[in-house]
CSV table of C-alpha atoms in Angstrom, one decimal:
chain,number,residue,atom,x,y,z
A,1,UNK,CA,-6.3,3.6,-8.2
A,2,UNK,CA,-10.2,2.7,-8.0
A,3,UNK,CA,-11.0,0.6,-5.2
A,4,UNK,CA,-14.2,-1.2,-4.2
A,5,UNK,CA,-17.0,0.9,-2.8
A,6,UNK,CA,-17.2,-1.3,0.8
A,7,UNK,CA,-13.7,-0.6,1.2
A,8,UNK,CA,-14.0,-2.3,5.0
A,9,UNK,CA,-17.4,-4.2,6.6
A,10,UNK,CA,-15.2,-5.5,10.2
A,11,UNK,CA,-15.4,-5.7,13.6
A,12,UNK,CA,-12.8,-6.5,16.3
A,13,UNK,CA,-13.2,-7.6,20.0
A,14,UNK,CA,-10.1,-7.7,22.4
A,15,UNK,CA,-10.3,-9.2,25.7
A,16,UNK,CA,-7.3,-7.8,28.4
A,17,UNK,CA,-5.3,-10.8,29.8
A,18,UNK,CA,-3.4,-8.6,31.7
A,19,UNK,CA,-3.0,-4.9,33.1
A,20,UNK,CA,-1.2,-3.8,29.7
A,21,UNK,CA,-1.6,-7.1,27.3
A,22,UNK,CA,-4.1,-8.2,25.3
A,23,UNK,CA,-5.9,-10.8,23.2
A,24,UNK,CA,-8.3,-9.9,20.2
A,25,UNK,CA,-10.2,-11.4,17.4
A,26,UNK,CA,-10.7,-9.3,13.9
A,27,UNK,CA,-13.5,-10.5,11.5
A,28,UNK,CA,-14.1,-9.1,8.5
A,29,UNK,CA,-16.4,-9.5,5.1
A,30,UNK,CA,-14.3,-6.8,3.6
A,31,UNK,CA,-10.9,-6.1,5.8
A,32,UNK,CA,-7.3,-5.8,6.1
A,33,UNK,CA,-5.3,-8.9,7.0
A,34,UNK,CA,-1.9,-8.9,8.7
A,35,UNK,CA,-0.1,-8.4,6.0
A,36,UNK,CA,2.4,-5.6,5.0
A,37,UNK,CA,2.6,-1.5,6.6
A,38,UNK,CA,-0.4,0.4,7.0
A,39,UNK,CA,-2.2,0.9,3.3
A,40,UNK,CA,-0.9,3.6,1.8
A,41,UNK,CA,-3.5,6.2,1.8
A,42,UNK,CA,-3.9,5.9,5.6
A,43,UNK,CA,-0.5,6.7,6.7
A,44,UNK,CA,0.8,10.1,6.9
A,45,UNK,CA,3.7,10.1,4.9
A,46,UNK,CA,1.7,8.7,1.9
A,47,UNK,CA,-1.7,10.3,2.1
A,48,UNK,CA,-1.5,13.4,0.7
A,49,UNK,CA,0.0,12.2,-2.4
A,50,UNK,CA,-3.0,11.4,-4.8
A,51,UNK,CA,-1.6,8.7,-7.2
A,52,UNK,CA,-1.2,5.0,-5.5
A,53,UNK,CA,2.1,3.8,-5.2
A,54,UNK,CA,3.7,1.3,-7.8
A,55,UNK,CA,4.7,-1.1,-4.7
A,56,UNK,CA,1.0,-0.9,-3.7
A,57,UNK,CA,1.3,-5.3,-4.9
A,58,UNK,CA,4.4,-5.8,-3.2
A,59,UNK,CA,3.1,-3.8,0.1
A,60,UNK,CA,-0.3,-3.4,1.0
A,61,UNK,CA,-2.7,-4.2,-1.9
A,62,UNK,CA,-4.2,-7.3,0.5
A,63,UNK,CA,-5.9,-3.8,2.6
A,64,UNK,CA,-9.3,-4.9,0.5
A,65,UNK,CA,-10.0,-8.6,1.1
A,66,UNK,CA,-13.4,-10.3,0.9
A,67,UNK,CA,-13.2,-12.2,3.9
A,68,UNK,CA,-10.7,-12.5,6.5
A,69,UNK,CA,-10.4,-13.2,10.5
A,70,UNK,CA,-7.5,-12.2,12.5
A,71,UNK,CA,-6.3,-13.5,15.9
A,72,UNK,CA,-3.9,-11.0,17.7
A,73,UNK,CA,-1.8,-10.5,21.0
A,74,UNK,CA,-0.3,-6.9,22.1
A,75,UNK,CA,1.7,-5.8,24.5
A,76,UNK,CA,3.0,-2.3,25.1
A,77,UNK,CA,5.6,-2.4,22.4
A,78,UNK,CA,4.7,-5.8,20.5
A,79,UNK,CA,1.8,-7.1,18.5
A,80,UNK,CA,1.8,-10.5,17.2
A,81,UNK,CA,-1.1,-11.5,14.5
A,82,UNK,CA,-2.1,-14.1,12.2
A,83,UNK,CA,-4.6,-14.4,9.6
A,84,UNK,CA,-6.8,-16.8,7.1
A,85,UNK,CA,-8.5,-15.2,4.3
A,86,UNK,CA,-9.6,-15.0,1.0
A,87,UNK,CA,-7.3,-14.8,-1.5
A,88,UNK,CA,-8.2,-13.4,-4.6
A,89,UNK,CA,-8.7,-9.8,-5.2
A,90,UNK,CA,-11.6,-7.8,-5.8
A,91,UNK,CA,-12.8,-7.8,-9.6
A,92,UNK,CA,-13.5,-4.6,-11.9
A,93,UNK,CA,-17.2,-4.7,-10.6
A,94,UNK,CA,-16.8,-2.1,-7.7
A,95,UNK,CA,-20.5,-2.6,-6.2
A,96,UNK,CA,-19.9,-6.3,-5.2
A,97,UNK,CA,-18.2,-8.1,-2.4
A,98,UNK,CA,-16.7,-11.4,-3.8
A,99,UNK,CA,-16.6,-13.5,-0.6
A,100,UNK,CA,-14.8,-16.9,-1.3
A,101,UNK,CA,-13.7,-19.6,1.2
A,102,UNK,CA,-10.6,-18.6,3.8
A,103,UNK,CA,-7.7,-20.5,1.4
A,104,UNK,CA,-4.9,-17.8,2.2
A,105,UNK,CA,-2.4,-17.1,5.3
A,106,UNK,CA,-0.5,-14.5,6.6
A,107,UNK,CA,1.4,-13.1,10.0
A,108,UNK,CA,3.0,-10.2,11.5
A,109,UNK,CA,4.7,-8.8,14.2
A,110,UNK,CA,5.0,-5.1,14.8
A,111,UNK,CA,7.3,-3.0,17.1
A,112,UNK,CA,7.1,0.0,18.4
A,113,UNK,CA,9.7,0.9,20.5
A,114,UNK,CA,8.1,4.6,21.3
A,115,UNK,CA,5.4,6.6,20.2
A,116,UNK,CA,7.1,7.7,17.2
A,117,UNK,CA,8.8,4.4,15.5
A,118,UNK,CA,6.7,1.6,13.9
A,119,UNK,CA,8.1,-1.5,12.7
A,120,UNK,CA,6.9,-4.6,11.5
A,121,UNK,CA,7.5,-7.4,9.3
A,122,UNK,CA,5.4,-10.0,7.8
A,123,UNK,CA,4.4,-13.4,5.5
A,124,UNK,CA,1.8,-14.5,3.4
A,125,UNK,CA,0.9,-17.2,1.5
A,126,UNK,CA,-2.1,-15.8,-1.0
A,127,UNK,CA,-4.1,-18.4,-3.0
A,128,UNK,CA,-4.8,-17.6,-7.0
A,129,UNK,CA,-5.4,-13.5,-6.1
A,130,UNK,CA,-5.1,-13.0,-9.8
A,131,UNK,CA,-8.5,-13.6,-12.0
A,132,UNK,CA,-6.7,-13.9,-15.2
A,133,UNK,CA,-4.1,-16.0,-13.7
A,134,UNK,CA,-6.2,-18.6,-11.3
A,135,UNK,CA,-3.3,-21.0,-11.5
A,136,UNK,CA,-0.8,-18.8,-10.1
A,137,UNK,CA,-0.1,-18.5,-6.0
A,138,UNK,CA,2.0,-16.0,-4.5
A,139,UNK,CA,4.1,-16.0,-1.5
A,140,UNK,CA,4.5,-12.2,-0.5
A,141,UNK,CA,7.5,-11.0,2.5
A,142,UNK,CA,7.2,-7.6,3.7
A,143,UNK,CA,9.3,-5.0,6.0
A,144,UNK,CA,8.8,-1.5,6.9
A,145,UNK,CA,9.8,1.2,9.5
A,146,UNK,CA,7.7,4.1,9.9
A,147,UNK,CA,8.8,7.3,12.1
A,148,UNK,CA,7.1,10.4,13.0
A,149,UNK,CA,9.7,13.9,13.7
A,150,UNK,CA,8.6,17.2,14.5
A,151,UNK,CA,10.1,19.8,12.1
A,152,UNK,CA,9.7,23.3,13.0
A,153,UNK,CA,6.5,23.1,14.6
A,154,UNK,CA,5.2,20.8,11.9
A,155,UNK,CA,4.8,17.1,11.9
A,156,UNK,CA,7.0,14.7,9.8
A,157,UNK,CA,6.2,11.2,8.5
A,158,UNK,CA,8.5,8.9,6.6
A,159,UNK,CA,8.3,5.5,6.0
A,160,UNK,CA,10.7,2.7,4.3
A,161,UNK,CA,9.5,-0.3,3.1
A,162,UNK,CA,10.6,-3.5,1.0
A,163,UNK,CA,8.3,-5.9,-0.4
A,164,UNK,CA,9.5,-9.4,-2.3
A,165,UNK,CA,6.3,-11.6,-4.4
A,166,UNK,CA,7.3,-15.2,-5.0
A,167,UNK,CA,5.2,-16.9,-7.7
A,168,UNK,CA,4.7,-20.6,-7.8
A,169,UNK,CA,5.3,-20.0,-11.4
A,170,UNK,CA,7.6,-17.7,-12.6
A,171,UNK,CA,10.3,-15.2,-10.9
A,172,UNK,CA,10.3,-13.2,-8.0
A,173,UNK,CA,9.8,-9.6,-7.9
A,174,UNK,CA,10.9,-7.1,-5.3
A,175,UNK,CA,9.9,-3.3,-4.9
A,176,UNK,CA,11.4,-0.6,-2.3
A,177,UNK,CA,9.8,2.8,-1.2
A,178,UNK,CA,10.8,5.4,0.8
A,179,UNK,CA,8.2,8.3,1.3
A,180,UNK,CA,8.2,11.2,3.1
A,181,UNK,CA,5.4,14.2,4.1
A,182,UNK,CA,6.2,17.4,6.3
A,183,UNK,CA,3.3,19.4,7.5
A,184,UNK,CA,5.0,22.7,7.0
A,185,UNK,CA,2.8,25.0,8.3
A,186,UNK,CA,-1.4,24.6,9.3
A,187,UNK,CA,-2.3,24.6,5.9
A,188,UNK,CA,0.3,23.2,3.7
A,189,UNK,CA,2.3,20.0,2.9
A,190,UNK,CA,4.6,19.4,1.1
A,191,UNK,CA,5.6,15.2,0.2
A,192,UNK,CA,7.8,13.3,-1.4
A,193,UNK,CA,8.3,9.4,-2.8
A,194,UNK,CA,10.7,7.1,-4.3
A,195,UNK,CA,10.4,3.8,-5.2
A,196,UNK,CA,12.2,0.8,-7.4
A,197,UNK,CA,10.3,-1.9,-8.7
A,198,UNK,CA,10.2,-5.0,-10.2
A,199,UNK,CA,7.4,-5.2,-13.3
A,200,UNK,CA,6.8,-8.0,-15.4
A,201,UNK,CA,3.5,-7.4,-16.7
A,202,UNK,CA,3.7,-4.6,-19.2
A,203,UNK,CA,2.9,-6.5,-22.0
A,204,UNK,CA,0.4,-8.1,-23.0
A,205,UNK,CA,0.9,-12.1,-23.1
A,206,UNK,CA,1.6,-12.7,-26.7
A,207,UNK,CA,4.4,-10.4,-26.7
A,208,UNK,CA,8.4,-11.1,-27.1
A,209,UNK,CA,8.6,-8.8,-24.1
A,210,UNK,CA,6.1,-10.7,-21.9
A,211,UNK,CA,7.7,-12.0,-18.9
A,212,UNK,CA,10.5,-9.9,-19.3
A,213,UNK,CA,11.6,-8.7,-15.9
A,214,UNK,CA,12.1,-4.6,-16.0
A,215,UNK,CA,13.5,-2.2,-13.2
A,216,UNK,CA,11.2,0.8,-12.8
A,217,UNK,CA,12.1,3.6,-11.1
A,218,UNK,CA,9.7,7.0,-10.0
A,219,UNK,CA,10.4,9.6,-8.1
A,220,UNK,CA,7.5,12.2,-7.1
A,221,UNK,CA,7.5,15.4,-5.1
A,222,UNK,CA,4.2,17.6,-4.6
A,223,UNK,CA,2.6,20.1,-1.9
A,224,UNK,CA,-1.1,20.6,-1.1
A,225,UNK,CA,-2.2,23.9,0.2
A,226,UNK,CA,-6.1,23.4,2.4
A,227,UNK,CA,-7.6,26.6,2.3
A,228,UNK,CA,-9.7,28.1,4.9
A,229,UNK,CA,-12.1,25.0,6.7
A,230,UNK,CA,-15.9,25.4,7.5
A,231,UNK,CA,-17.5,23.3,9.9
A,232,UNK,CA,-18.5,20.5,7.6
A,233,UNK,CA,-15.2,20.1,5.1
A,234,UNK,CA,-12.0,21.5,4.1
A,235,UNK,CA,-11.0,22.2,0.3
A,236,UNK,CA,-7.4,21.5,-0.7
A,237,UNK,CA,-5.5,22.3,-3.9
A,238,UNK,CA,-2.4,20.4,-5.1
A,239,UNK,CA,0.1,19.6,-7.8
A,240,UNK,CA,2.5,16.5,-7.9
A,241,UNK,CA,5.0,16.3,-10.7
A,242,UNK,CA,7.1,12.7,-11.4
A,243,UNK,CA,10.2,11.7,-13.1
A,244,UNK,CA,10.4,7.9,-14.4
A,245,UNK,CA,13.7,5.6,-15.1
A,246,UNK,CA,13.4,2.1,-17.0
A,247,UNK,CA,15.8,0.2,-19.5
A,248,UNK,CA,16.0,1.8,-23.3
A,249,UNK,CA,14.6,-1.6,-24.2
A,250,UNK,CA,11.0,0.0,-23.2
A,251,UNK,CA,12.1,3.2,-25.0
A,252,UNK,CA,10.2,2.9,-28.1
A,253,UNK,CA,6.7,1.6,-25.9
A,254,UNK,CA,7.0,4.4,-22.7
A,255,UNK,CA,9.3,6.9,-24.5
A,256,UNK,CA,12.9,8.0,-23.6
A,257,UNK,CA,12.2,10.5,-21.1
A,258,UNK,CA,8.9,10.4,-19.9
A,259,UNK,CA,7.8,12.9,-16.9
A,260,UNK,CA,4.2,13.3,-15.4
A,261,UNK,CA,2.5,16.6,-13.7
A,262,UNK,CA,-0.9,16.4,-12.0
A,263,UNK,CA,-3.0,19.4,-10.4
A,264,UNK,CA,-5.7,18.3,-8.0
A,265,UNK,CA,-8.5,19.3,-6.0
A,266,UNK,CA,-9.9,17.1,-2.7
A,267,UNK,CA,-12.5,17.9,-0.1
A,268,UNK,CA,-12.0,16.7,3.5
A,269,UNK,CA,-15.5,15.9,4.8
């Protein structure tokens, strides 16, 4: 899943109104509103897994916006945040930074009733994100619970999440995930992910199938073995295999039974 080369260009400044709460203002030419759980290659559960989730524009795909400003309070448990920014997302020109005028919305409030739960939930209201579809708006509802376990000495992840678009034209959509990673020993990992989605763009516009509304389902599990680490990086080698389900109506366009195995390589710097 390519994504712009100035993935985040931010700063943040928070002012303490109190011995444990806080105020804070995030500004960013490319940043993250408050919108949806942590992207999903910087949580655990989902970052060892190399292919980008097919919820990614029901959850988190806002994580690279060209302008946005946050205003946020915290508490030990609570944060509350709202955000303006631009709307529409980055182009196929990964070089650039497209920064347009603040027309979008959004708010959360996260939980975190100890140091191992993480919940949140959150709006938006995005303006035209889609270039070929400048017309359309999008109101996008998110909720996720993320929760850490130790498992034998090694640390657990997993995170649910639901995510719902709601077009100004068209139908809404909904996708759920549920993705899990165990660090099994110092140098392996083994994850897992499930999700259920929503598509109605898998044809192209002239289509009878355009605008159809299909249920997608994946499944992945992988491991990822990091070898040996120098001072400078670590080298890790992986494999992550996938079983798909989908109507038979998309049987004679993605197959009957189609399955997908990927080996990897990826240096930590």
């Amino acid at each position: 899943h390519p994504h712009n080369l100035v993935m985040e260009l931010a700063s943040s400044y928070s002012v303490p109104v109190s011995d444990k709460n806080a105020v804070f203002v995030y500004a960013g030419i490319v940043g993250e509103p408050a919108i949806g759980p942590t992207a999903f290659m910087h949580r655990l559960s989902g970052s060892d897994n190399p292919e980008a989730p097919i919820s990614h524009h029901w959850l988190d795909s806002t994580h690279i916006t060209n302008g946005v400003v946050t205003i946020g309070y915290t508490t030990p448990d609570w944060k509350f945040e709202g955000s303006t920014f631009h709307g529409r997302e980055p182009d196929q020109y990964r070089y650039r930074m497209e920064l347009g005028a603040l027309d979008s919305y959004s708010g959360r409030i996260t939980f975190n009733p100890n140091s191992d739960v993480s919940m949140q939930a959150s709006a938006a209201r995005i303006h035209s994100p889609e270039t070929l579809e400048p017309n359309v708006n999008l109101d996008r509802i998110t909720t996720s619970i993320t929760f850490n376990k130790m498992i034998d000495g090694g640390l657990s992840q997993t995170t649910l999440a639901f995510g719902r678009n709601i077009p100004n034209r068209g139908i809404a959509t909904n996708a759920y995930l549920i993705e899990s990673s165990w660090v099994w020993s110092a140098n392996n990992t083994v994850f897992l992910r499930a999700e259920k989605v929503d598509k109605n763009e898998l044809f192209y516009p002239e289509d009878a199938l355009a605008e159809n509304n299909f249920n997608i389902k994946k499944v992945s599990l992988g491991a990822v073995h990091d070898f040996k680490s120098t001072n400078d990086y670590t080298l890790g080698l992986g494999v992550v295999g996938s079983l798909y389900s989908f109507p038979n109506a998309l049987d004679n366009f993605y197959g009957n039974d189609p399955k997908s195995l990927m080996f990897f390589m990826r240096v930590k710097l």
